[in-house]
């Protein structure tokens, strides 16, 4: 993968810095990750052979607290991608006022090629390699693409073995039985729903009048789809990596979720057994779903899905980024010129890291919360930050993305400035 993702991500920082009252020292510091680690992970495979996998962990900035960010297993994982995601996490945590900096990690592989035993050995081997680089007060990993609570449980257990003490707070997104928080597995999707619904209310839009298309029907995409459906929005198209389905009259999202879980392919949802009789549908590709004539488009898959090559084809009025970095900086300009209102990832998908913070707090205190309390705290905090970003956008007449970065950068810049800048030392 070309080393351009971090450069592209940094362009958002430069634009926001024109509006945020921070020093040149702070802006310069945020152009570079604090620490990057690349490791080799030898794994004994089930057939007795040895494979070595490449892994990464990046701590981008810890000005506001220990770094926080997920671990992904994916064939496209690279140092550039992980640095970019760590950059976004830095601003995401600041945008929603969490006492964390940003980090990210990953291993380059297709996890579907490994058995469960091989995945466990890989997960534990990764922690063996990065254990000095992480910790409850240093860097706290979490699940990301193709990792889950079981993987996080293995990793927390391995770290605890290495340190010789039980350390629940080193990893979030764990199984509830191993110190995980209720609501963590659905937090990204639910948080995104809270943001979408609150922004539509501010715009005077009623759910029953709005159509939605969602690219990416994994954990986050399927959860936000379910909540939008229950709230009265008309979800007319969803897709996953193997294709999608479309019905202009709306899809039955509970049925889609059920059959997706059963058959693992979106294209099978309405062509297996009795569900074929639920509704008519058309198949659709991941590329086609981005150009549907809908009110709300939700990219919830991978980064760089909307670029200069296809941004002109977008016909949605509103985009809510549930994936990390699905729209490039150059595409932002095109969409803005077309009048598309884009709500950025560092706000929209921040529900996951918010509830990860709740989990970390519960681990540190030993007091665990009921699901209703978790969701109420998530709703209150993410809507509060969304409202503030809305106000910044209106007051400074900038896009919602720029407003989110201004909001985050102001918080990070204040913390950096309080450590001393050139103005302090030359006074």
Tab-separated table of C-alpha atoms in Angstrom:
chain	number	residue	atom	x	y	z
A	1	UNK	CA	0.000	0.000	0.000
A	2	UNK	CA	1.504	3.391	-0.960
A	3	UNK	CA	2.680	5.471	1.982
A	4	UNK	CA	0.079	8.202	1.471
A	5	UNK	CA	-2.649	7.501	4.031
A	6	UNK	CA	-0.984	9.436	6.866
A	7	UNK	CA	-0.243	12.363	4.580
A	8	UNK	CA	-3.871	12.415	3.482
A	9	UNK	CA	-5.067	12.249	7.076
A	10	UNK	CA	-2.722	15.050	8.137
A	11	UNK	CA	-4.275	17.438	5.625
A	12	UNK	CA	-7.351	17.605	7.874
A	13	UNK	CA	-5.083	18.763	10.705
A	14	UNK	CA	-3.594	21.590	8.622
A	15	UNK	CA	-7.019	22.922	7.686
A	16	UNK	CA	-8.328	22.844	11.261
A	17	UNK	CA	-5.174	24.522	12.572
A	18	UNK	CA	-6.177	27.695	10.714
A	19	UNK	CA	-9.117	28.056	13.104
A	20	UNK	CA	-7.891	26.510	16.354
A	21	UNK	CA	-5.964	28.739	18.811
A	22	UNK	CA	-2.869	26.548	19.194
A	23	UNK	CA	0.849	27.172	18.893
A	24	UNK	CA	3.087	26.258	15.979
A	25	UNK	CA	4.869	23.894	18.395
A	26	UNK	CA	1.676	21.901	18.923
A	27	UNK	CA	0.922	21.714	15.207
A	28	UNK	CA	4.459	20.517	14.457
A	29	UNK	CA	4.323	17.872	17.195
A	30	UNK	CA	1.107	16.389	15.828
A	31	UNK	CA	2.550	15.811	12.365
A	32	UNK	CA	4.474	12.760	13.564
A	33	UNK	CA	3.630	9.642	15.598
A	34	UNK	CA	5.333	9.433	18.974
A	35	UNK	CA	6.395	5.803	18.595
A	36	UNK	CA	5.999	3.077	15.980
A	37	UNK	CA	6.762	-0.596	16.459
A	38	UNK	CA	7.068	-3.311	13.827
A	39	UNK	CA	7.378	-6.905	14.994
A	40	UNK	CA	7.754	-10.402	13.551
A	41	UNK	CA	5.425	-13.022	15.031
A	42	UNK	CA	6.443	-16.669	14.477
A	43	UNK	CA	3.481	-19.059	14.674
A	44	UNK	CA	3.548	-22.857	14.655
A	45	UNK	CA	0.737	-23.877	12.324
A	46	UNK	CA	-1.531	-26.871	12.825
A	47	UNK	CA	0.358	-28.890	10.201
A	48	UNK	CA	3.661	-28.349	12.017
A	49	UNK	CA	5.019	-25.691	9.654
A	50	UNK	CA	6.233	-22.297	10.842
A	51	UNK	CA	4.892	-19.011	9.490
A	52	UNK	CA	6.080	-15.559	10.434
A	53	UNK	CA	3.561	-12.706	10.401
A	54	UNK	CA	4.258	-8.968	10.428
A	55	UNK	CA	2.620	-6.942	13.169
A	56	UNK	CA	2.505	-3.265	14.100
A	57	UNK	CA	1.619	-0.996	17.007
A	58	UNK	CA	1.711	2.803	16.829
A	59	UNK	CA	1.275	5.262	19.684
A	60	UNK	CA	0.558	8.534	17.930
A	61	UNK	CA	0.130	11.035	20.767
A	62	UNK	CA	-0.278	10.697	24.538
A	63	UNK	CA	-0.626	14.363	25.504
A	64	UNK	CA	-4.070	13.837	27.046
A	65	UNK	CA	-3.471	10.398	28.558
A	66	UNK	CA	-2.479	6.806	27.744
A	67	UNK	CA	-3.005	5.940	24.112
A	68	UNK	CA	-6.051	3.990	22.968
A	69	UNK	CA	-6.839	2.124	19.765
A	70	UNK	CA	-7.859	-1.158	18.206
A	71	UNK	CA	-5.990	-4.096	16.720
A	72	UNK	CA	-7.023	-5.316	13.271
A	73	UNK	CA	-6.282	-8.542	11.405
A	74	UNK	CA	-6.402	-7.843	7.667
A	75	UNK	CA	-4.354	-8.538	4.497
A	76	UNK	CA	-3.917	-4.796	3.842
A	77	UNK	CA	-2.491	-3.894	7.250
A	78	UNK	CA	0.681	-1.816	6.834
A	79	UNK	CA	2.663	0.625	8.929
A	80	UNK	CA	1.207	3.548	6.977
A	81	UNK	CA	-2.351	2.358	7.560
A	82	UNK	CA	-1.756	1.799	11.279
A	83	UNK	CA	-0.141	5.231	11.670
A	84	UNK	CA	-3.092	6.846	9.915
A	85	UNK	CA	-5.597	5.056	12.122
A	86	UNK	CA	-3.607	6.037	15.222
A	87	UNK	CA	-3.699	9.657	14.021
A	88	UNK	CA	-7.490	9.474	13.675
A	89	UNK	CA	-7.792	7.894	17.123
A	90	UNK	CA	-5.853	10.787	18.644
A	91	UNK	CA	-8.422	13.242	17.348
A	92	UNK	CA	-11.374	10.965	17.992
A	93	UNK	CA	-10.537	10.677	21.691
A	94	UNK	CA	-10.084	14.446	21.954
A	95	UNK	CA	-13.251	15.181	19.965
A	96	UNK	CA	-15.374	13.265	22.479
A	97	UNK	CA	-13.302	14.398	25.493
A	98	UNK	CA	-11.807	11.092	26.593
A	99	UNK	CA	-8.609	11.159	28.704
A	100	UNK	CA	-6.727	9.190	26.056
A	101	UNK	CA	-4.346	9.722	23.189
A	102	UNK	CA	-4.461	7.762	19.952
A	103	UNK	CA	-2.953	4.415	19.001
A	104	UNK	CA	-3.590	1.522	16.626
A	105	UNK	CA	-2.233	-1.927	15.889
A	106	UNK	CA	-2.578	-4.719	13.409
A	107	UNK	CA	-1.250	-7.903	11.842
A	108	UNK	CA	-0.975	-8.468	8.111
A	109	UNK	CA	-2.926	-11.621	7.276
A	110	UNK	CA	-6.252	-13.010	6.142
A	111	UNK	CA	-7.664	-14.361	9.428
A	112	UNK	CA	-10.045	-16.628	7.511
A	113	UNK	CA	-7.026	-18.672	6.412
A	114	UNK	CA	-6.167	-19.628	9.998
A	115	UNK	CA	-7.813	-22.117	12.347
A	116	UNK	CA	-9.012	-20.972	15.755
A	117	UNK	CA	-5.991	-22.571	17.403
A	118	UNK	CA	-3.663	-20.774	14.989
A	119	UNK	CA	-5.431	-17.469	15.658
A	120	UNK	CA	-4.985	-17.954	19.385
A	121	UNK	CA	-1.267	-18.662	18.979
A	122	UNK	CA	-0.960	-15.614	16.710
A	123	UNK	CA	-2.836	-13.370	19.177
A	124	UNK	CA	-0.717	-14.466	22.101
A	125	UNK	CA	2.459	-14.178	20.026
A	126	UNK	CA	1.561	-10.607	19.100
A	127	UNK	CA	1.252	-9.694	22.782
A	128	UNK	CA	4.560	-11.433	23.514
A	129	UNK	CA	6.138	-9.118	20.937
A	130	UNK	CA	4.524	-5.817	21.997
A	131	UNK	CA	4.079	-6.315	25.772
A	132	UNK	CA	6.680	-3.655	26.721
A	133	UNK	CA	4.897	-1.216	24.390
A	134	UNK	CA	1.435	-1.442	26.027
A	135	UNK	CA	-0.078	-1.252	29.519
A	136	UNK	CA	-3.106	0.060	31.466
A	137	UNK	CA	-1.398	3.438	31.943
A	138	UNK	CA	0.576	3.433	28.689
A	139	UNK	CA	-1.411	2.048	25.737
A	140	UNK	CA	-4.715	0.155	25.834
A	141	UNK	CA	-5.643	-1.941	22.764
A	142	UNK	CA	-9.177	-2.948	21.747
A	143	UNK	CA	-10.863	-4.939	18.954
A	144	UNK	CA	-11.003	-3.689	15.389
A	145	UNK	CA	-11.521	-5.257	11.987
A	146	UNK	CA	-11.619	-9.086	12.200
A	147	UNK	CA	-10.790	-9.163	15.883
A	148	UNK	CA	-13.382	-9.717	18.593
A	149	UNK	CA	-13.923	-10.200	22.307
A	150	UNK	CA	-12.389	-13.684	22.294
A	151	UNK	CA	-9.199	-12.379	20.668
A	152	UNK	CA	-9.077	-9.576	23.236
A	153	UNK	CA	-9.529	-12.145	25.999
A	154	UNK	CA	-6.550	-14.150	24.722
A	155	UNK	CA	-4.462	-10.997	24.534
A	156	UNK	CA	-5.379	-9.781	28.020
A	157	UNK	CA	-4.647	-13.244	29.425
A	158	UNK	CA	-1.252	-13.398	27.696
A	159	UNK	CA	-0.281	-9.949	28.973
A	160	UNK	CA	-1.288	-11.016	32.486
A	161	UNK	CA	0.881	-14.148	32.191
A	162	UNK	CA	3.859	-12.060	31.072
A	163	UNK	CA	3.436	-9.523	33.898
A	164	UNK	CA	2.578	-12.115	36.528
A	165	UNK	CA	-0.546	-10.242	37.683
A	166	UNK	CA	-4.127	-10.188	36.443
A	167	UNK	CA	-4.432	-7.025	34.348
A	168	UNK	CA	-7.984	-6.541	33.097
A	169	UNK	CA	-7.470	-2.865	32.230
A	170	UNK	CA	-4.745	-3.474	29.626
A	171	UNK	CA	-7.279	-4.452	26.937
A	172	UNK	CA	-10.868	-3.363	26.340
A	173	UNK	CA	-13.536	-5.131	24.328
A	174	UNK	CA	-13.003	-8.329	26.338
A	175	UNK	CA	-15.667	-10.952	27.091
A	176	UNK	CA	-17.886	-9.810	29.964
A	177	UNK	CA	-16.761	-12.861	31.938
A	178	UNK	CA	-13.166	-11.582	31.719
A	179	UNK	CA	-13.852	-8.001	32.776
A	180	UNK	CA	-15.483	-6.675	29.632
A	181	UNK	CA	-18.250	-4.084	29.684
A	182	UNK	CA	-21.843	-4.739	28.774
A	183	UNK	CA	-22.677	-2.878	25.577
A	184	UNK	CA	-19.129	-2.739	24.194
A	185	UNK	CA	-19.863	-5.081	21.273
A	186	UNK	CA	-22.644	-2.845	19.922
A	187	UNK	CA	-21.295	0.552	21.033
A	188	UNK	CA	-19.961	1.750	17.667
A	189	UNK	CA	-23.256	1.135	15.885
A	190	UNK	CA	-25.437	2.491	18.677
A	191	UNK	CA	-23.250	5.566	19.062
A	192	UNK	CA	-23.492	6.197	15.315
A	193	UNK	CA	-27.275	5.939	15.519
A	194	UNK	CA	-27.372	8.508	18.335
A	195	UNK	CA	-25.312	10.931	16.224
A	196	UNK	CA	-27.381	10.399	13.069
A	197	UNK	CA	-30.702	10.770	14.845
A	198	UNK	CA	-29.660	13.881	16.775
A	199	UNK	CA	-28.292	15.583	13.633
A	200	UNK	CA	-31.454	14.802	11.661
A	201	UNK	CA	-33.522	16.296	14.469
A	202	UNK	CA	-31.457	19.489	14.296
A	203	UNK	CA	-32.052	19.598	10.555
A	204	UNK	CA	-35.803	19.203	11.082
A	205	UNK	CA	-35.934	15.821	9.314
A	206	UNK	CA	-38.352	13.046	10.299
A	207	UNK	CA	-37.074	9.435	10.187
A	208	UNK	CA	-39.987	8.121	8.129
A	209	UNK	CA	-39.139	10.560	5.319
A	210	UNK	CA	-35.484	9.504	5.030
A	211	UNK	CA	-33.880	6.751	2.951
A	212	UNK	CA	-30.591	5.125	3.929
A	213	UNK	CA	-27.898	3.039	2.212
A	214	UNK	CA	-25.167	1.288	4.208
A	215	UNK	CA	-21.922	0.000	2.747
A	216	UNK	CA	-20.586	-2.545	5.206
A	217	UNK	CA	-22.859	-4.865	7.171
A	218	UNK	CA	-20.461	-6.058	9.831
A	219	UNK	CA	-20.731	-5.450	13.552
A	220	UNK	CA	-21.056	-1.657	13.319
A	221	UNK	CA	-23.030	-1.422	10.071
A	222	UNK	CA	-25.602	-4.035	11.022
A	223	UNK	CA	-26.189	-2.511	14.459
A	224	UNK	CA	-26.715	1.029	13.146
A	225	UNK	CA	-29.010	-0.423	10.453
A	226	UNK	CA	-31.107	-2.176	13.094
A	227	UNK	CA	-31.525	0.963	15.189
A	228	UNK	CA	-32.338	3.130	12.184
A	229	UNK	CA	-34.936	0.582	11.050
A	230	UNK	CA	-36.532	0.500	14.511
A	231	UNK	CA	-36.628	4.313	14.594
A	232	UNK	CA	-38.564	4.439	11.320
A	233	UNK	CA	-35.842	5.197	8.773
A	234	UNK	CA	-36.192	3.393	5.439
A	235	UNK	CA	-33.012	1.387	4.878
A	236	UNK	CA	-33.143	0.552	1.178
A	237	UNK	CA	-29.687	-0.989	0.579
A	238	UNK	CA	-26.949	-2.786	2.507
A	239	UNK	CA	-23.793	-4.536	1.354
A	240	UNK	CA	-20.826	-6.509	2.599
A	241	UNK	CA	-17.556	-7.620	0.999
A	242	UNK	CA	-19.374	-10.209	-1.117
A	243	UNK	CA	-22.085	-7.943	-2.508
A	244	UNK	CA	-25.313	-6.289	-1.468
A	245	UNK	CA	-29.075	-6.057	-1.806
A	246	UNK	CA	-31.387	-3.171	-2.654
A	247	UNK	CA	-35.107	-2.497	-2.445
A	248	UNK	CA	-36.458	1.008	-3.025
A	249	UNK	CA	-39.388	0.269	-0.696
A	250	UNK	CA	-37.092	-0.652	2.190
A	251	UNK	CA	-35.494	-3.799	3.569
A	252	UNK	CA	-36.530	-5.760	6.643
A	253	UNK	CA	-33.320	-5.299	8.568
A	254	UNK	CA	-34.067	-7.899	11.286
A	255	UNK	CA	-34.477	-10.514	8.538
A	256	UNK	CA	-31.331	-9.318	6.791
A	257	UNK	CA	-29.324	-9.640	9.994
A	258	UNK	CA	-30.720	-13.084	10.747
A	259	UNK	CA	-29.964	-14.517	7.347
A	260	UNK	CA	-26.620	-12.783	7.052
A	261	UNK	CA	-25.599	-14.592	10.228
A	262	UNK	CA	-26.891	-17.866	8.811
A	263	UNK	CA	-25.515	-17.712	5.278
A	264	UNK	CA	-22.685	-15.159	5.649
A	265	UNK	CA	-23.433	-13.478	2.309
A	266	UNK	CA	-25.667	-10.482	1.703
A	267	UNK	CA	-26.652	-11.809	-1.701
A	268	UNK	CA	-28.107	-14.906	-0.023
A	269	UNK	CA	-30.346	-12.955	2.317
A	270	UNK	CA	-33.381	-12.946	0.042
A	271	UNK	CA	-32.781	-16.114	-1.932
A	272	UNK	CA	-32.714	-18.824	0.712
A	273	UNK	CA	-35.682	-20.745	2.075
A	274	UNK	CA	-38.829	-18.852	3.098
A	275	UNK	CA	-37.145	-15.467	3.348
A	276	UNK	CA	-37.360	-15.332	-0.451
A	277	UNK	CA	-41.005	-14.439	0.055
A	278	UNK	CA	-40.390	-11.535	2.435
A	279	UNK	CA	-39.755	-8.870	-0.205
A	280	UNK	CA	-38.485	-8.324	-3.708
A	281	UNK	CA	-34.931	-7.099	-4.089
A	282	UNK	CA	-32.118	-6.379	-6.500
A	283	UNK	CA	-28.473	-7.259	-6.035
A	284	UNK	CA	-26.021	-4.380	-5.870
A	285	UNK	CA	-22.239	-3.988	-5.667
A	286	UNK	CA	-20.255	-2.109	-3.060
A	287	UNK	CA	-19.386	0.520	-5.651
A	288	UNK	CA	-22.994	0.928	-6.806
A	289	UNK	CA	-24.291	1.409	-3.288
A	290	UNK	CA	-22.182	4.574	-2.952
A	291	UNK	CA	-24.003	6.222	-5.866
A	292	UNK	CA	-27.591	5.439	-4.861
A	293	UNK	CA	-30.070	8.315	-4.723
A	294	UNK	CA	-30.663	8.296	-0.958
A	295	UNK	CA	-30.899	10.846	1.806
A	296	UNK	CA	-28.250	9.233	4.031
A	297	UNK	CA	-25.196	7.249	2.935
A	298	UNK	CA	-23.267	5.343	5.602
A	299	UNK	CA	-19.831	3.979	4.625
A	300	UNK	CA	-19.199	1.355	7.320
A	301	UNK	CA	-16.572	-0.835	5.648
A	302	UNK	CA	-12.977	0.125	4.811
A	303	UNK	CA	-11.040	3.362	4.381
A	304	UNK	CA	-10.702	5.144	1.010
A	305	UNK	CA	-14.063	4.056	-0.419
A	306	UNK	CA	-15.031	7.499	-1.729
A	307	UNK	CA	-12.201	9.110	-3.698
A	308	UNK	CA	-11.777	11.606	-6.537
A	309	UNK	CA	-12.610	8.741	-8.892
A	310	UNK	CA	-16.177	8.265	-7.648
A	311	UNK	CA	-17.071	11.258	-5.432
A	312	UNK	CA	-18.899	12.921	-8.343
A	313	UNK	CA	-21.252	9.926	-8.422
A	314	UNK	CA	-22.441	10.371	-4.835
A	315	UNK	CA	-26.080	11.487	-4.763
A	316	UNK	CA	-26.737	11.311	-1.029
A	317	UNK	CA	-27.523	14.484	0.895
A	318	UNK	CA	-25.753	13.365	4.065
A	319	UNK	CA	-22.809	11.057	4.704
A	320	UNK	CA	-22.095	9.597	8.130
A	321	UNK	CA	-18.690	7.894	8.343
A	322	UNK	CA	-19.027	4.775	10.455
A	323	UNK	CA	-15.826	3.323	8.969
A	324	UNK	CA	-12.457	4.922	9.660
A	325	UNK	CA	-11.370	7.204	6.817
A	326	UNK	CA	-13.813	6.069	4.113
A	327	UNK	CA	-13.601	9.449	2.328
A	328	UNK	CA	-10.287	10.906	1.140
A	329	UNK	CA	-9.304	14.534	1.642
A	330	UNK	CA	-9.561	15.274	-2.087
A	331	UNK	CA	-13.011	13.690	-2.210
A	332	UNK	CA	-14.070	15.954	0.664
A	333	UNK	CA	-13.663	18.965	-1.604
A	334	UNK	CA	-15.828	17.442	-4.321
A	335	UNK	CA	-18.572	16.434	-1.913
A	336	UNK	CA	-18.583	19.850	-0.254
A	337	UNK	CA	-18.912	21.514	-3.656
A	338	UNK	CA	-21.875	19.239	-4.389
A	339	UNK	CA	-23.567	20.329	-1.158
A	340	UNK	CA	-23.173	16.996	0.633
A	341	UNK	CA	-23.091	17.368	4.416
A	342	UNK	CA	-20.487	14.945	5.758
A	343	UNK	CA	-20.299	13.947	9.420
A	344	UNK	CA	-16.804	12.590	10.173
A	345	UNK	CA	-15.599	9.313	11.573
A	346	UNK	CA	-13.908	10.883	14.588
A	347	UNK	CA	-17.386	11.729	15.864
A	348	UNK	CA	-19.751	9.239	14.241
A	349	UNK	CA	-17.932	6.025	15.163
A	350	UNK	CA	-16.623	7.217	18.533
A	351	UNK	CA	-19.161	5.126	20.466
A	352	UNK	CA	-16.767	2.179	20.500
A	353	UNK	CA	-13.921	4.043	22.160
A	354	UNK	CA	-16.358	5.767	24.530
A	355	UNK	CA	-17.567	2.441	25.891
A	356	UNK	CA	-13.974	1.173	25.872
A	357	UNK	CA	-13.253	4.063	28.230
A	358	UNK	CA	-16.213	2.984	30.353
A	359	UNK	CA	-14.770	-0.554	30.434
A	360	UNK	CA	-11.341	0.745	31.445
A	361	UNK	CA	-12.932	2.792	34.236
A	362	UNK	CA	-14.898	-0.234	35.445
A	363	UNK	CA	-11.749	-2.372	35.395
A	364	UNK	CA	-9.825	0.197	37.413
A	365	UNK	CA	-12.589	0.654	39.986
A	366	UNK	CA	-13.813	-2.943	40.184
A	367	UNK	CA	-17.398	-1.662	39.902
A	368	UNK	CA	-19.397	-2.854	36.885
A	369	UNK	CA	-22.412	-1.162	35.291
A	370	UNK	CA	-25.681	-2.462	33.929
A	371	UNK	CA	-26.324	-2.220	30.182
A	372	UNK	CA	-28.917	0.533	30.574
A	373	UNK	CA	-26.413	2.730	32.419
A	374	UNK	CA	-23.744	2.142	29.746
A	375	UNK	CA	-26.087	3.092	26.894
A	376	UNK	CA	-27.490	6.135	28.692
A	377	UNK	CA	-24.002	7.459	29.423
A	378	UNK	CA	-23.003	6.803	25.805
A	379	UNK	CA	-26.073	8.607	24.465
A	380	UNK	CA	-25.616	11.620	26.732
A	381	UNK	CA	-21.927	12.104	26.037
A	382	UNK	CA	-21.852	11.510	22.293
A	383	UNK	CA	-24.856	13.766	21.655
A	384	UNK	CA	-23.269	16.475	23.816
A	385	UNK	CA	-20.093	16.380	21.718
A	386	UNK	CA	-22.033	16.171	18.448
A	387	UNK	CA	-23.985	19.266	19.459
A	388	UNK	CA	-20.794	21.168	20.256
A	389	UNK	CA	-19.290	20.235	16.877
A	390	UNK	CA	-22.523	21.319	15.186
A	391	UNK	CA	-22.223	24.687	16.911
A	392	UNK	CA	-18.553	25.083	15.899
A	393	UNK	CA	-19.456	24.354	12.274
A	394	UNK	CA	-22.217	26.948	12.311
A	395	UNK	CA	-20.199	29.585	14.188
A	396	UNK	CA	-17.096	29.320	11.997
A	397	UNK	CA	-18.949	28.464	8.768
A	398	UNK	CA	-16.869	25.336	8.123
A	399	UNK	CA	-17.672	21.726	7.276
A	400	UNK	CA	-18.595	19.306	10.042
A	401	UNK	CA	-15.308	17.476	9.521
A	402	UNK	CA	-13.276	20.641	9.951
A	403	UNK	CA	-15.405	21.571	12.960
A	404	UNK	CA	-14.710	18.199	14.575
A	405	UNK	CA	-10.977	18.630	14.043
A	406	UNK	CA	-11.083	22.201	15.369
A	407	UNK	CA	-12.899	20.929	18.462
A	408	UNK	CA	-10.391	18.097	18.978
A	409	UNK	CA	-7.325	20.160	18.106
A	410	UNK	CA	-8.285	22.867	20.567
A	411	UNK	CA	-8.284	20.306	23.373
A	412	UNK	CA	-5.011	18.674	22.311
A	413	UNK	CA	-3.398	22.045	21.631
A	414	UNK	CA	-4.332	23.352	25.064
A	415	UNK	CA	-2.696	20.344	26.711
A	416	UNK	CA	0.421	20.712	24.546
A	417	UNK	CA	0.594	24.455	25.168
A	418	UNK	CA	0.348	23.919	28.923
A	419	UNK	CA	3.586	21.928	28.748
A	420	UNK	CA	5.398	24.981	27.413
A	421	UNK	CA	5.859	26.399	23.925
A	422	UNK	CA	8.312	28.754	22.228
A	423	UNK	CA	6.313	31.734	23.492
A	424	UNK	CA	6.774	30.558	27.081
A	425	UNK	CA	10.510	30.011	26.776
A	426	UNK	CA	11.241	33.249	24.916
A	427	UNK	CA	9.057	35.506	27.049
